[in-house]
Short mmCIF file of C-alpha atoms in Angstrom, two decimals:
data_model
loop_
_atom_site.label_atom_id
_atom_site.label_comp_id
_atom_site.label_asym_id
_atom_site.label_seq_id
_atom_site.Cartn_x
_atom_site.Cartn_y
_atom_site.Cartn_z
CA ARG D 1 0.33 -0.17 -0.35
CA LYS D 2 1.57 3.88 -1.00
CA PRO D 3 3.42 5.03 0.11
CA ASP D 4 5.18 1.83 0.37
CA THR D 5 7.62 2.02 -2.94
CA ALA D 6 7.25 -1.00 -3.95
CA PRO D 7 4.74 -1.93 -6.51
CA LEU D 8 6.37 1.58 -7.96
CA VAL D 9 9.68 0.40 -8.61
CA HIS D 10 8.90 -3.18 -9.30
CA LEU D 11 6.55 -2.16 -12.31
CA MET D 12 9.89 -0.12 -13.22
CA ASP D 13 12.05 -2.33 -13.30
CA LYS D 14 9.99 -4.61 -14.84
CA HIS D 15 9.33 -1.81 -17.68
CA GLY D 16 13.13 -0.89 -17.52
CA ALA D 17 12.34 2.60 -16.58
CA LYS D 18 14.88 5.29 -15.06
CA VAL D 19 14.57 7.11 -12.25
CA GLU D 20 14.61 10.19 -13.99
CA GLU D 21 11.81 9.25 -16.62
CA THR D 22 9.85 8.46 -14.32
CA ILE D 23 6.42 10.22 -13.34
CA VAL D 24 4.16 9.61 -10.44
CA ILE D 25 0.54 11.84 -10.88
CA GLY D 26 -1.46 11.67 -7.46
CA ASP D 27 -4.38 13.38 -6.10
CA HIS D 28 -3.78 12.25 -2.08
CA SER D 29 -0.68 13.02 0.05
CA PRO D 30 0.46 9.08 -0.28
CA ASP D 31 0.75 9.15 -3.53
CA ILE D 32 3.45 11.85 -3.29
CA GLU D 33 5.02 10.42 -0.65
CA MET D 34 5.65 6.92 -2.73
CA ALA D 35 7.07 9.08 -5.65
CA LYS D 36 9.36 11.32 -2.70
CA ASN D 37 10.30 7.49 -1.43
CA ALA D 38 11.12 6.11 -5.06
CA GLY D 39 13.25 9.39 -5.82
CA VAL D 40 11.17 10.19 -9.03
CA ARG D 41 8.88 13.39 -9.51
CA SER D 42 5.58 13.95 -8.67
CA VAL D 43 3.03 16.09 -10.12
CA TYR D 44 -0.77 16.20 -7.66
CA CYS D 45 -4.14 17.09 -9.18
CA ASN D 46 -5.48 19.87 -7.12
CA TYR D 47 -8.57 18.83 -9.02
CA GLY D 48 -8.20 15.37 -7.08
CA PHE D 49 -10.74 14.23 -4.18
CA PHE D 50 -8.30 14.84 -1.78
CA GLY D 51 -7.53 18.01 -1.47
CA ASN D 52 -4.14 19.80 -1.24
CA ASP D 53 -1.49 19.08 -1.46
CA THR D 54 0.67 18.56 2.03
CA LEU D 55 3.98 17.13 1.72
CA GLY D 56 5.61 18.94 -2.08
CA ALA D 57 4.69 17.52 -4.90
CA ASP D 58 7.07 18.96 -7.99
CA HIS D 59 4.26 20.24 -9.90
CA HIS D 60 0.50 21.06 -9.68
CA ILE D 61 -2.08 20.55 -11.97
CA ASN D 62 -5.80 21.37 -11.73
CA SER D 63 -6.38 19.71 -15.47
CA PHE D 64 -5.39 16.47 -17.06
CA PRO D 65 -4.25 18.54 -19.92
CA GLU D 66 -1.99 20.80 -18.09
CA LEU D 67 0.30 17.12 -17.83
CA LEU D 68 1.26 17.46 -20.80
CA LYS D 69 3.95 19.51 -20.35
CA PHE D 70 5.06 17.42 -18.20
CA ILE D 71 5.42 14.15 -20.01
#
């Protein structure tokens, strides 16, 4: 369960993704905490169900189309 990094690291290993090319996109603090713990970038969705980012994501978006500038 998030913020455990094991599932994320497993997927990165399985698909050959490097830390510097991985982004976690989330709308809840455990999503951002998992990203930080794994050393990957994070994008917080301000419009998500859970409210404000309290952990300091690398980027914030207010709508899904804004995500395109980070990928």
